[in-house]
Coordinates of C-alpha atoms in Angstrom, one line a residue:
M255 CA -142.7 -13.8 -99.7
P256 CA -144.1 -12.7 -96.4
I257 CA -145.1 -15.3 -93.9
S258 CA -148.8 -15.4 -93.2
E259 CA -149.7 -15.0 -89.5
S260 CA -151.9 -18.1 -89.6
S261 CA -148.9 -20.3 -90.5
I262 CA -146.8 -19.1 -87.4
Y263 CA -147.1 -21.3 -84.3
P264 CA -147.1 -19.5 -81.0
V265 CA -144.5 -22.0 -79.7
I266 CA -142.8 -25.1 -81.1
V267 CA -141.3 -27.5 -78.6
I268 CA -138.3 -29.5 -79.9
G269 CA -138.2 -32.8 -78.0
G270 CA -140.9 -35.1 -76.8
G271 CA -139.3 -36.2 -73.5
L272 CA -140.5 -35.3 -70.0
A273 CA -139.1 -31.7 -70.2
G274 CA -140.7 -31.0 -73.5
L275 CA -144.1 -32.6 -72.6
T276 CA -144.1 -30.7 -69.3
A277 CA -143.7 -27.4 -71.0
A278 CA -146.3 -28.3 -73.6
T279 CA -148.8 -29.5 -71.0
Y280 CA -148.7 -26.2 -69.1
L281 CA -148.9 -24.2 -72.3
A282 CA -151.9 -26.2 -73.5
Q283 CA -153.5 -25.6 -70.1
A284 CA -153.1 -21.8 -70.7
D285 CA -154.7 -22.1 -74.1
I286 CA -151.4 -21.6 -76.0
P287 CA -151.5 -24.7 -78.3
P288 CA -148.0 -26.1 -78.7
L289 CA -146.5 -28.2 -81.5
V290 CA -144.2 -30.8 -80.1
L291 CA -141.6 -32.3 -82.5
D292 CA -140.5 -35.7 -81.4
A293 CA -137.7 -37.3 -83.4
D294 CA -138.8 -40.9 -82.5
A295 CA -141.4 -42.0 -85.0
L296 CA -142.9 -44.7 -82.7
W297 CA -142.3 -44.0 -79.0
T298 CA -142.9 -40.6 -77.5
G299 CA -141.3 -39.9 -74.1
G300 CA -137.5 -39.8 -74.6
R301 CA -136.0 -41.8 -71.7
L302 CA -139.5 -42.5 -70.3
A303 CA -140.7 -44.0 -73.6
G304 CA -142.0 -47.5 -74.1
G305 CA -141.0 -50.0 -76.7
E306 CA -141.7 -53.3 -78.4
I307 CA -143.4 -55.9 -76.2
D308 CA -141.2 -58.6 -74.6
T309 CA -142.7 -62.0 -75.4
F310 CA -141.7 -65.5 -74.4
T311 CA -143.4 -68.9 -73.6
H312 CA -143.1 -70.7 -70.3
N313 CA -144.8 -74.0 -69.5
G314 CA -146.9 -73.8 -72.7
Q315 CA -148.2 -70.3 -71.9
E316 CA -147.3 -67.2 -73.8
W317 CA -146.4 -64.1 -71.8
H318 CA -146.3 -60.4 -72.9
F319 CA -144.7 -57.6 -71.0
P320 CA -144.3 -53.9 -72.1
P321 CA -140.7 -52.7 -71.7
E322 CA -139.3 -49.2 -71.0
H323 CA -135.9 -47.6 -70.9
S324 CA -135.8 -48.3 -67.2
V325 CA -137.8 -48.2 -63.9
H326 CA -137.7 -44.7 -62.3
A327 CA -138.1 -43.9 -58.6
L328 CA -139.7 -40.7 -57.5
W329 CA -137.6 -39.3 -54.5
G330 CA -138.8 -37.0 -51.8
G331 CA -137.7 -33.9 -53.6
Y332 CA -139.7 -34.6 -56.7
V333 CA -142.3 -32.1 -55.7
N334 CA -143.0 -30.6 -59.1
L335 CA -143.2 -33.9 -60.8
R336 CA -145.7 -35.2 -58.2
R337 CA -147.9 -32.1 -58.8
L338 CA -147.7 -32.7 -62.6
I339 CA -148.8 -36.3 -62.1
A340 CA -151.7 -35.3 -59.8
Q341 CA -152.9 -32.5 -62.1
F342 CA -152.8 -34.2 -65.5
T343 CA -152.8 -38.0 -65.1
P344 CA -155.0 -40.5 -63.3
T345 CA -151.9 -42.3 -61.9
K346 CA -151.7 -43.1 -58.2
L347 CA -148.1 -43.5 -57.1
R348 CA -147.1 -46.5 -54.9
P349 CA -144.9 -45.9 -51.8
S350 CA -141.7 -47.9 -51.6
D351 CA -141.7 -50.5 -48.8
G352 CA -138.0 -50.0 -48.3
E353 CA -134.7 -50.2 -50.2
E354 CA -132.3 -53.1 -49.8
W355 CA -128.5 -52.5 -49.8
V356 CA -126.7 -55.5 -51.3
N357 CA -122.9 -55.1 -50.9
R358 CA -120.5 -57.6 -52.5
W359 CA -117.0 -57.4 -51.2
R360 CA -115.0 -60.0 -53.2
R361 CA -117.1 -63.2 -52.8
D362 CA -118.9 -62.2 -49.6
I363 CA -122.4 -60.7 -50.0
R364 CA -124.2 -58.8 -47.2
K365 CA -127.7 -57.4 -47.3
I366 CA -129.4 -54.8 -45.2
E367 CA -132.6 -52.8 -45.6
A368 CA -131.3 -49.2 -45.7
G369 CA -134.1 -46.9 -46.9
N370 CA -136.5 -47.2 -44.0
V371 CA -133.5 -47.1 -41.6
V372 CA -132.1 -43.9 -42.9
R373 CA -135.4 -42.0 -43.4
G374 CA -136.7 -43.2 -40.0
S375 CA -133.5 -42.5 -38.2
L376 CA -133.6 -41.0 -34.7
I377 CA -130.3 -39.2 -35.5
P378 CA -130.9 -35.9 -37.3
A379 CA -129.5 -35.0 -40.7
P380 CA -126.7 -34.9 -41.8
F381 CA -125.6 -37.8 -39.6
H382 CA -128.7 -40.0 -40.0
Y383 CA -126.7 -42.7 -41.9
L384 CA -125.1 -43.5 -38.5
Q385 CA -128.4 -45.2 -37.6
L386 CA -127.2 -48.1 -39.7
L387 CA -124.6 -48.8 -36.9
F388 CA -127.6 -50.0 -34.8
R389 CA -128.4 -52.7 -37.3
P390 CA -126.4 -55.9 -36.5
R391 CA -126.3 -56.8 -40.2
F392 CA -124.4 -53.6 -41.0
W393 CA -121.6 -54.7 -38.7
T394 CA -121.0 -57.8 -40.9
G395 CA -120.0 -55.5 -43.7
I396 CA -117.4 -53.3 -41.9
T397 CA -114.2 -54.0 -40.0
P398 CA -112.5 -52.3 -37.0
L399 CA -110.1 -50.8 -39.6
D400 CA -113.1 -48.9 -41.2
F401 CA -113.4 -46.8 -38.0
L402 CA -110.1 -45.1 -39.2
S403 CA -112.3 -43.5 -41.8
L404 CA -114.2 -41.4 -39.2
P405 CA -112.1 -38.2 -39.7
G406 CA -112.5 -38.5 -43.5
F407 CA -116.2 -39.2 -43.1
L408 CA -116.8 -36.1 -41.0
F409 CA -114.8 -34.0 -43.4
S410 CA -116.9 -35.3 -46.3
I411 CA -120.1 -34.6 -44.5
A412 CA -118.9 -31.0 -43.7
W413 CA -117.9 -30.5 -47.3
T414 CA -121.4 -31.7 -48.4
V415 CA -123.4 -29.4 -46.2
G416 CA -121.2 -26.4 -46.5
F417 CA -120.7 -26.4 -50.3
D418 CA -123.6 -26.0 -52.7
P419 CA -122.1 -26.6 -56.2
L420 CA -125.4 -25.8 -58.0
R421 CA -126.0 -22.5 -56.2
E422 CA -122.3 -21.5 -56.5
K423 CA -122.0 -22.7 -60.1
S424 CA -118.9 -24.5 -59.3
A425 CA -118.3 -27.6 -61.5
L426 CA -114.8 -28.4 -60.2
D427 CA -114.0 -29.9 -63.6
G428 CA -111.2 -32.5 -63.4
L429 CA -111.9 -33.6 -59.8
T430 CA -113.7 -36.9 -59.7
M431 CA -115.9 -38.5 -57.0
R432 CA -112.8 -40.3 -55.7
E433 CA -111.7 -37.0 -54.1
F434 CA -114.8 -37.2 -51.8
F435 CA -113.5 -40.5 -50.3
R436 CA -110.0 -39.4 -49.4
G437 CA -109.1 -40.9 -46.0
W438 CA -111.8 -43.6 -46.3
T439 CA -110.8 -47.3 -46.1
P440 CA -111.1 -49.3 -49.4
N441 CA -114.1 -51.2 -48.0
L442 CA -116.1 -48.1 -47.3
Q443 CA -115.0 -46.4 -50.5
A444 CA -116.2 -49.3 -52.5
T445 CA -119.5 -49.4 -50.6
F446 CA -120.4 -45.7 -50.9
T447 CA -118.9 -45.3 -54.4
G448 CA -121.8 -47.5 -55.5
L449 CA -124.2 -45.0 -54.0
G450 CA -122.8 -42.4 -56.3
A451 CA -123.2 -44.6 -59.4
N452 CA -126.8 -45.2 -58.4
L453 CA -127.6 -41.5 -57.8
L454 CA -125.9 -40.2 -61.0
A455 CA -126.4 -43.3 -63.2
A456 CA -122.8 -43.2 -64.4
P457 CA -119.6 -45.2 -63.9
P458 CA -117.8 -43.9 -60.8
D459 CA -114.8 -42.7 -62.7
Q460 CA -117.0 -40.4 -64.8
I461 CA -118.7 -38.7 -61.9
S462 CA -117.3 -35.4 -60.8
V463 CA -117.0 -34.6 -57.1
A464 CA -119.2 -31.5 -57.5
S465 CA -122.0 -33.5 -59.1
F466 CA -121.8 -36.1 -56.4
I467 CA -122.0 -33.6 -53.6
A468 CA -124.9 -31.8 -55.3
S469 CA -126.7 -35.2 -55.7
L470 CA -126.1 -36.1 -52.0
R471 CA -127.5 -32.7 -51.0
F472 CA -130.7 -33.2 -53.0
Y473 CA -131.3 -36.9 -52.5
T474 CA -130.4 -37.7 -49.0
V475 CA -127.9 -35.8 -46.8
L476 CA -129.8 -32.6 -45.8
R477 CA -133.1 -34.3 -44.8
R478 CA -134.0 -37.7 -43.5
D479 CA -137.3 -37.7 -45.5
A480 CA -135.5 -36.8 -48.8
W481 CA -134.9 -40.5 -49.2
H482 CA -138.6 -41.2 -49.7
M483 CA -139.4 -43.1 -52.8
E484 CA -142.6 -43.8 -54.7
F485 CA -143.1 -45.7 -57.9
F486 CA -145.4 -45.7 -60.9
P487 CA -148.0 -48.5 -60.8
S488 CA -147.1 -49.3 -64.4
N489 CA -144.4 -48.5 -66.8
S490 CA -143.6 -44.8 -67.3
A491 CA -145.1 -44.6 -70.8
Y492 CA -148.5 -45.8 -69.5
S493 CA -148.4 -43.9 -66.2
L494 CA -147.1 -40.5 -67.3
I495 CA -146.1 -40.0 -70.9
N496 CA -149.3 -41.2 -72.7
P497 CA -151.6 -39.2 -70.3
L498 CA -149.6 -36.0 -71.0
V499 CA -149.8 -36.5 -74.7
E500 CA -153.5 -37.1 -74.5
Y501 CA -153.9 -33.9 -72.5
I502 CA -151.9 -31.8 -75.0
E503 CA -153.8 -33.1 -78.0
S504 CA -157.2 -32.7 -76.3
H505 CA -156.3 -29.0 -75.8
D506 CA -155.5 -28.3 -79.5
G507 CA -151.8 -29.1 -79.2
R508 CA -150.0 -31.6 -81.4
V509 CA -147.3 -34.2 -80.9
W510 CA -145.6 -34.8 -84.3
R511 CA -143.7 -38.1 -84.2
G512 CA -140.8 -38.7 -86.5
A513 CA -140.0 -35.0 -86.9
T514 CA -136.3 -34.1 -86.4
A515 CA -135.3 -30.4 -86.3
K516 CA -132.2 -29.9 -88.4
Q517 CA -131.7 -26.1 -88.4
I518 CA -133.2 -23.0 -86.8
D519 CA -133.0 -19.4 -88.1
Y520 CA -134.3 -16.2 -86.5
Q521 CA -135.5 -13.4 -88.8
D522 CA -138.1 -10.7 -88.5
D523 CA -139.1 -11.8 -85.0
V524 CA -139.9 -15.3 -86.2
W525 CA -138.0 -18.6 -85.8
R526 CA -137.8 -20.7 -89.0
I527 CA -137.3 -24.4 -88.2
T528 CA -136.2 -26.9 -90.9
I529 CA -137.2 -30.4 -90.1
D530 CA -136.9 -33.9 -91.5
D531 CA -140.3 -35.5 -91.7
Y532 CA -139.2 -39.1 -91.4
P533 CA -142.5 -40.9 -92.0
N534 CA -143.1 -38.9 -95.2
R535 CA -139.4 -38.8 -96.2
I536 CA -139.4 -35.1 -96.9
T537 CA -138.0 -31.8 -95.5
R538 CA -140.4 -29.2 -94.2
T539 CA -140.1 -25.6 -92.9
L540 CA -142.1 -24.5 -89.9
Y541 CA -142.4 -21.0 -88.3
A542 CA -142.8 -20.1 -84.6
K543 CA -142.8 -17.1 -82.4
N544 CA -141.1 -19.1 -79.6
I545 CA -139.0 -22.2 -79.4
I546 CA -138.5 -24.4 -76.4
M547 CA -135.6 -26.8 -77.1
A548 CA -136.0 -29.9 -74.9
T549 CA -133.6 -32.4 -76.4
D550 CA -130.6 -34.2 -74.9
A551 CA -127.3 -32.3 -74.7
V552 CA -125.8 -33.9 -77.8
S553 CA -128.8 -33.2 -80.0
A554 CA -129.0 -29.6 -78.7
K555 CA -125.3 -29.0 -79.4
Q556 CA -125.6 -30.4 -83.0
L557 CA -128.7 -28.3 -83.8
L558 CA -127.3 -25.1 -82.4
M559 CA -123.9 -25.6 -84.1
D560 CA -125.6 -26.4 -87.4
S561 CA -127.7 -23.2 -87.3
P562 CA -126.1 -19.9 -88.5
T563 CA -128.2 -17.8 -86.1
T564 CA -127.0 -19.7 -83.0
Q565 CA -123.5 -21.1 -84.1
P566 CA -121.3 -18.1 -83.2
I567 CA -122.4 -18.2 -79.5
A568 CA -123.0 -22.0 -79.3
K569 CA -119.3 -22.8 -80.1
N570 CA -118.3 -21.2 -76.8
I571 CA -120.9 -23.0 -74.7
K572 CA -119.9 -26.1 -72.6
F573 CA -122.2 -29.0 -73.2
P574 CA -122.2 -32.1 -70.8
S575 CA -121.2 -35.4 -72.2
T576 CA -123.7 -38.2 -72.6
L577 CA -123.6 -41.9 -71.6
S578 CA -125.0 -45.3 -72.6
N579 CA -126.4 -47.8 -70.1
V580 CA -127.8 -51.2 -70.0
V581 CA -131.1 -52.4 -68.6
I582 CA -131.6 -56.2 -68.0
R583 CA -134.8 -57.9 -67.1
M584 CA -134.9 -61.4 -65.8
W585 CA -137.8 -63.7 -65.2
F586 CA -137.6 -66.6 -62.6
S587 CA -140.0 -69.4 -61.7
S588 CA -139.3 -68.7 -58.0
A589 CA -139.3 -65.6 -55.8
P590 CA -137.5 -64.5 -52.7
K591 CA -139.6 -64.9 -49.6
S592 CA -138.7 -61.5 -48.1
G593 CA -136.9 -58.3 -48.8
A594 CA -137.7 -54.8 -50.1
N595 CA -139.1 -54.2 -53.6
S596 CA -136.1 -52.3 -54.8
G597 CA -132.5 -51.5 -53.8
M598 CA -128.9 -51.2 -55.0
F599 CA -125.8 -53.3 -55.4
T600 CA -122.5 -51.8 -54.3
G601 CA -119.0 -52.9 -53.7
D602 CA -117.6 -55.3 -56.3
S603 CA -120.9 -55.9 -58.1
I604 CA -121.4 -55.0 -61.8
I605 CA -125.1 -54.3 -61.1
D606 CA -126.0 -50.9 -59.7
N607 CA -129.7 -51.0 -58.8
F608 CA -132.6 -53.4 -59.0
F609 CA -136.4 -53.5 -58.9
W610 CA -138.8 -56.4 -58.4
L611 CA -141.2 -55.8 -61.2
H612 CA -143.8 -58.3 -60.0
R613 CA -144.2 -56.3 -56.8
L614 CA -144.2 -52.9 -58.5
Y615 CA -146.0 -53.0 -61.8
D616 CA -149.6 -54.1 -62.6
E617 CA -148.6 -55.8 -65.8
F618 CA -146.4 -58.2 -63.9
S619 CA -148.9 -59.1 -61.2
D620 CA -150.2 -62.2 -62.9
W621 CA -146.6 -63.5 -63.2
G622 CA -146.1 -62.8 -59.5
K623 CA -149.4 -64.6 -58.6
M624 CA -147.8 -67.8 -60.0
G625 CA -145.2 -67.6 -57.3
Y626 CA -142.7 -66.3 -59.9
S627 CA -140.6 -63.2 -59.9
A628 CA -139.3 -60.7 -62.4
L629 CA -136.3 -58.4 -61.7
E630 CA -134.9 -55.4 -63.5
V631 CA -131.3 -54.4 -63.0
H632 CA -129.4 -51.4 -64.3
L633 CA -125.7 -51.4 -65.3
Y634 CA -123.8 -48.1 -65.4
I635 CA -120.6 -49.6 -66.6
E636 CA -117.3 -48.7 -68.3
E637 CA -117.0 -48.9 -72.1
D638 CA -114.9 -52.1 -72.0
L639 CA -117.7 -54.0 -70.3
L640 CA -120.4 -52.1 -72.1
N641 CA -119.0 -53.4 -75.4
K642 CA -119.5 -57.1 -74.4
D643 CA -122.3 -58.9 -76.2
D644 CA -125.8 -59.2 -74.7
R645 CA -125.4 -62.8 -73.8
H646 CA -122.3 -62.1 -71.8
L647 CA -123.9 -59.3 -69.9
L648 CA -127.0 -61.4 -69.2
I649 CA -124.9 -64.2 -67.8
L650 CA -123.0 -61.8 -65.5
A651 CA -126.3 -60.3 -64.3
V652 CA -128.0 -63.6 -63.6
D653 CA -124.9 -64.9 -61.8
E654 CA -124.8 -61.7 -59.7
V655 CA -128.5 -61.9 -58.8
Q656 CA -128.4 -65.6 -57.9
R657 CA -125.5 -65.0 -55.6
A658 CA -127.5 -62.3 -53.8
F659 CA -130.7 -64.3 -53.8
P660 CA -129.8 -68.0 -53.7
E661 CA -133.4 -69.1 -53.8
L662 CA -133.5 -68.1 -57.5
K663 CA -130.7 -70.6 -58.5
G664 CA -132.0 -73.0 -61.1
H665 CA -135.1 -71.0 -61.8
F666 CA -134.1 -68.7 -64.6
V667 CA -136.8 -68.6 -67.3
H668 CA -136.1 -65.7 -69.6
G669 CA -133.9 -62.6 -69.9
S670 CA -133.9 -59.4 -72.1
V671 CA -131.1 -56.9 -72.5
R672 CA -131.9 -53.3 -73.5
R673 CA -129.1 -51.0 -74.5
N674 CA -130.2 -47.4 -74.1
S675 CA -128.7 -45.1 -76.7
K676 CA -126.0 -42.6 -75.7
N677 CA -128.2 -39.8 -74.6
H678 CA -128.2 -40.0 -70.9
T679 CA -126.5 -37.0 -69.3
E680 CA -123.1 -37.2 -67.6
F681 CA -124.3 -34.6 -65.2
R682 CA -122.1 -31.5 -65.0
I683 CA -122.9 -28.6 -62.7
P684 CA -124.2 -25.8 -64.9
T685 CA -121.8 -22.8 -65.0
D686 CA -122.0 -19.4 -66.6
D687 CA -120.8 -20.9 -69.9
S688 CA -123.5 -23.6 -69.9
L689 CA -127.0 -23.4 -71.4
W690 CA -129.7 -22.1 -69.1
V691 CA -133.5 -21.9 -69.5
K692 CA -133.2 -18.4 -70.7
T693 CA -130.7 -18.3 -73.5
H694 CA -128.6 -15.8 -75.4
W695 CA -131.2 -15.8 -78.3
Q696 CA -134.5 -14.0 -78.3
N697 CA -137.5 -16.2 -77.7
L698 CA -135.4 -19.4 -77.5
Y699 CA -135.6 -21.3 -74.2
M700 CA -134.1 -24.6 -73.0
A701 CA -135.5 -27.4 -70.9
G702 CA -134.0 -30.7 -69.8
D703 CA -132.3 -32.6 -67.0
W704 CA -128.9 -31.0 -67.9
V705 CA -130.1 -27.4 -68.3
G706 CA -129.2 -24.7 -65.8
Y707 CA -131.8 -23.2 -63.5
D708 CA -132.1 -22.1 -59.9
T709 CA -133.1 -25.5 -58.6
P710 CA -131.3 -28.2 -56.5
S711 CA -133.0 -31.0 -58.4
F712 CA -131.8 -33.8 -60.6
W713 CA -133.1 -36.0 -63.4
M714 CA -136.9 -36.2 -63.8
E715 CA -137.5 -33.4 -61.3
R716 CA -135.0 -31.1 -63.1
A717 CA -136.6 -31.9 -66.4
T718 CA -140.0 -31.0 -64.9
V719 CA -138.7 -27.8 -63.3
T720 CA -137.0 -26.5 -66.5
G721 CA -140.0 -27.5 -68.5
I722 CA -142.2 -25.3 -66.3
A723 CA -139.6 -22.5 -66.3
S724 CA -139.4 -22.5 -70.1
A725 CA -143.2 -22.5 -70.4
N726 CA -143.4 -19.6 -68.0
S727 CA -141.2 -17.6 -70.3
V728 CA -143.7 -18.1 -73.1
L729 CA -146.6 -17.4 -70.8
E730 CA -145.1 -14.1 -69.7
A731 CA -144.7 -13.1 -73.3
Y732 CA -148.4 -13.7 -73.8
Q733 CA -149.3 -12.1 -70.5
K734 CA -150.7 -15.3 -69.1
T735 CA -150.5 -16.4 -65.5
T736 CA -147.3 -18.3 -64.8
V737 CA -147.0 -21.7 -63.0
E738 CA -145.5 -21.6 -59.5
I739 CA -142.3 -23.6 -59.2
L740 CA -142.1 -25.6 -56.0
Y741 CA -138.9 -26.1 -54.0
P742 CA -138.0 -29.1 -51.7
A743 CA -138.3 -28.6 -48.0
P744 CA -135.2 -26.8 -46.4
P745 CA -132.4 -28.7 -44.7
E746 CA -133.1 -30.0 -41.2
F747 CA -131.9 -27.7 -38.4
L748 CA -128.6 -29.4 -37.6
A749 CA -127.7 -29.7 -41.3
R750 CA -128.6 -26.0 -41.8
L751 CA -126.5 -25.0 -38.7
L752 CA -123.5 -27.1 -39.8
G753 CA -123.8 -25.6 -43.3
W754 CA -123.7 -22.1 -41.9
L755 CA -120.6 -22.9 -39.8
V756 CA -118.7 -24.5 -42.7
R757 CA -119.5 -21.6 -45.0
F758 CA -118.4 -19.1 -42.3
I759 CA -115.1 -21.0 -42.0
R760 CA -114.7 -20.9 -45.8
W761 CA -115.3 -17.2 -45.8
L762 CA -112.7 -16.7 -43.1
I763 CA -109.9 -18.7 -44.8
Q764 CA -110.7 -17.7 -48.4
P765 CA -108.4 -14.5 -48.3
L766 CA -105.6 -16.7 -46.8
L767 CA -106.0 -19.3 -49.6
H768 CA -106.0 -16.5 -52.2
L769 CA -102.8 -15.1 -50.8
I770 CA -101.1 -18.5 -50.7
R771 CA -102.1 -19.1 -54.4
S772 CA -100.8 -15.7 -55.4
I773 CA -97.4 -16.2 -53.7
Y774 CA -97.2 -19.7 -55.3
H775 CA -97.9 -18.4 -58.8
K776 CA -95.5 -15.5 -58.3
R777 CA -92.7 -17.8 -57.3
I778 CA -93.4 -20.1 -60.2
S779 CA -93.3 -17.2 -62.7
N780 CA -89.9 -16.1 -61.3
L781 CA -88.3 -19.5 -61.8

């Protein structure tokens, strides 16, 4: 039976996270009403979704706080996300007042405000971290032995500015972040390894050196102002996700919650999508001219492998792995008298970053006015620790926090532990055998924070960029005006100059290295 034209959607977006909603928003703006399929029946937004209210009683008063997967900071390079927020939401972002660096080396804990120091450095990029040497507190965390790391530090900086893994599509599979710190002393390795865990939201042993270098380039090394953070004034569902959904639905689009795509098939210039309609407990079939797949990597792999149209090619595609993480919130009947509203733990700490919610979010302001505090911490930990029960992790986190902020001892009121499902990307540099926005299949496009595209960005910004790029592909098909994709400011002059020099040296020695490899392999084959 032929399919009626009225039953064919112009575009179906599979996935209701930031990437999918970004694509759907720009399509709706161009009068191409999208249908967004969101597998979650309750909370749209993917890793920016909300959840059940946290409730507890303290001193006879009942308190209610909306949760989320985790607090998200908007860095200096998040230019497309900032434009999206300004265009389609009423949200006014809040600048960070600084970022505190809490380093635990065995039982010693040292704190220094690092964010304002680095972005306000008088020393140009890529050496602006040396400004920390002019802060007396920084000297308490290093020893004379650490100066032996200077040659290794300079080599690592040169490697970072002269090697662009994303542009060169070089994943360096098998080389972990540890390679970056060769020649560094254990103290400095432990300190800066924590920076990698924070940037890539993963245990250090699961971070590739190429991904680490790419993240350093995007977030902090090439420009001083790249480390420029802003925060939502409320949780991400209220500040971003809900306004985008409202915009889509007010422009004839639809967000269908509880709809999971199980199989896709392309025939006669039309995509046929088989879905499980979870709320109604039935299977449905939908038709679309175009598909934008904006799921996590595991879900994308399963859908493509389960679909006869896509399976032959999909089986040769490399998909990144995914990770779980833990978000712990703690409420205290006291508050630190000073310090920045966010920061990171490094060294021997199990905590990776932290956010003072009573300073950042409107819904925590009444708690803060009581002289109390609320803190969110993130744990990007190995499986053996991840498998501990919630109470164990909460005790470890409270102990860690009270060591760093002694004024909180004896004032713990309540704690909540949220285990985010295993859908966070273990970021891998996209290569030719990865999935990119434009795929091998006609009228099927990808979007997500793990998808390949000509952008240096990570996480929420990459999701936004690929969402725009996938929407642009559909807009072009309908001869509509496309959306300009913005790029971060270029590297500072010294970083750019050093990058040119390193790339020139690489170009000079590459034939020699190739010759050495050829001779080596020839000798091995003759043995």
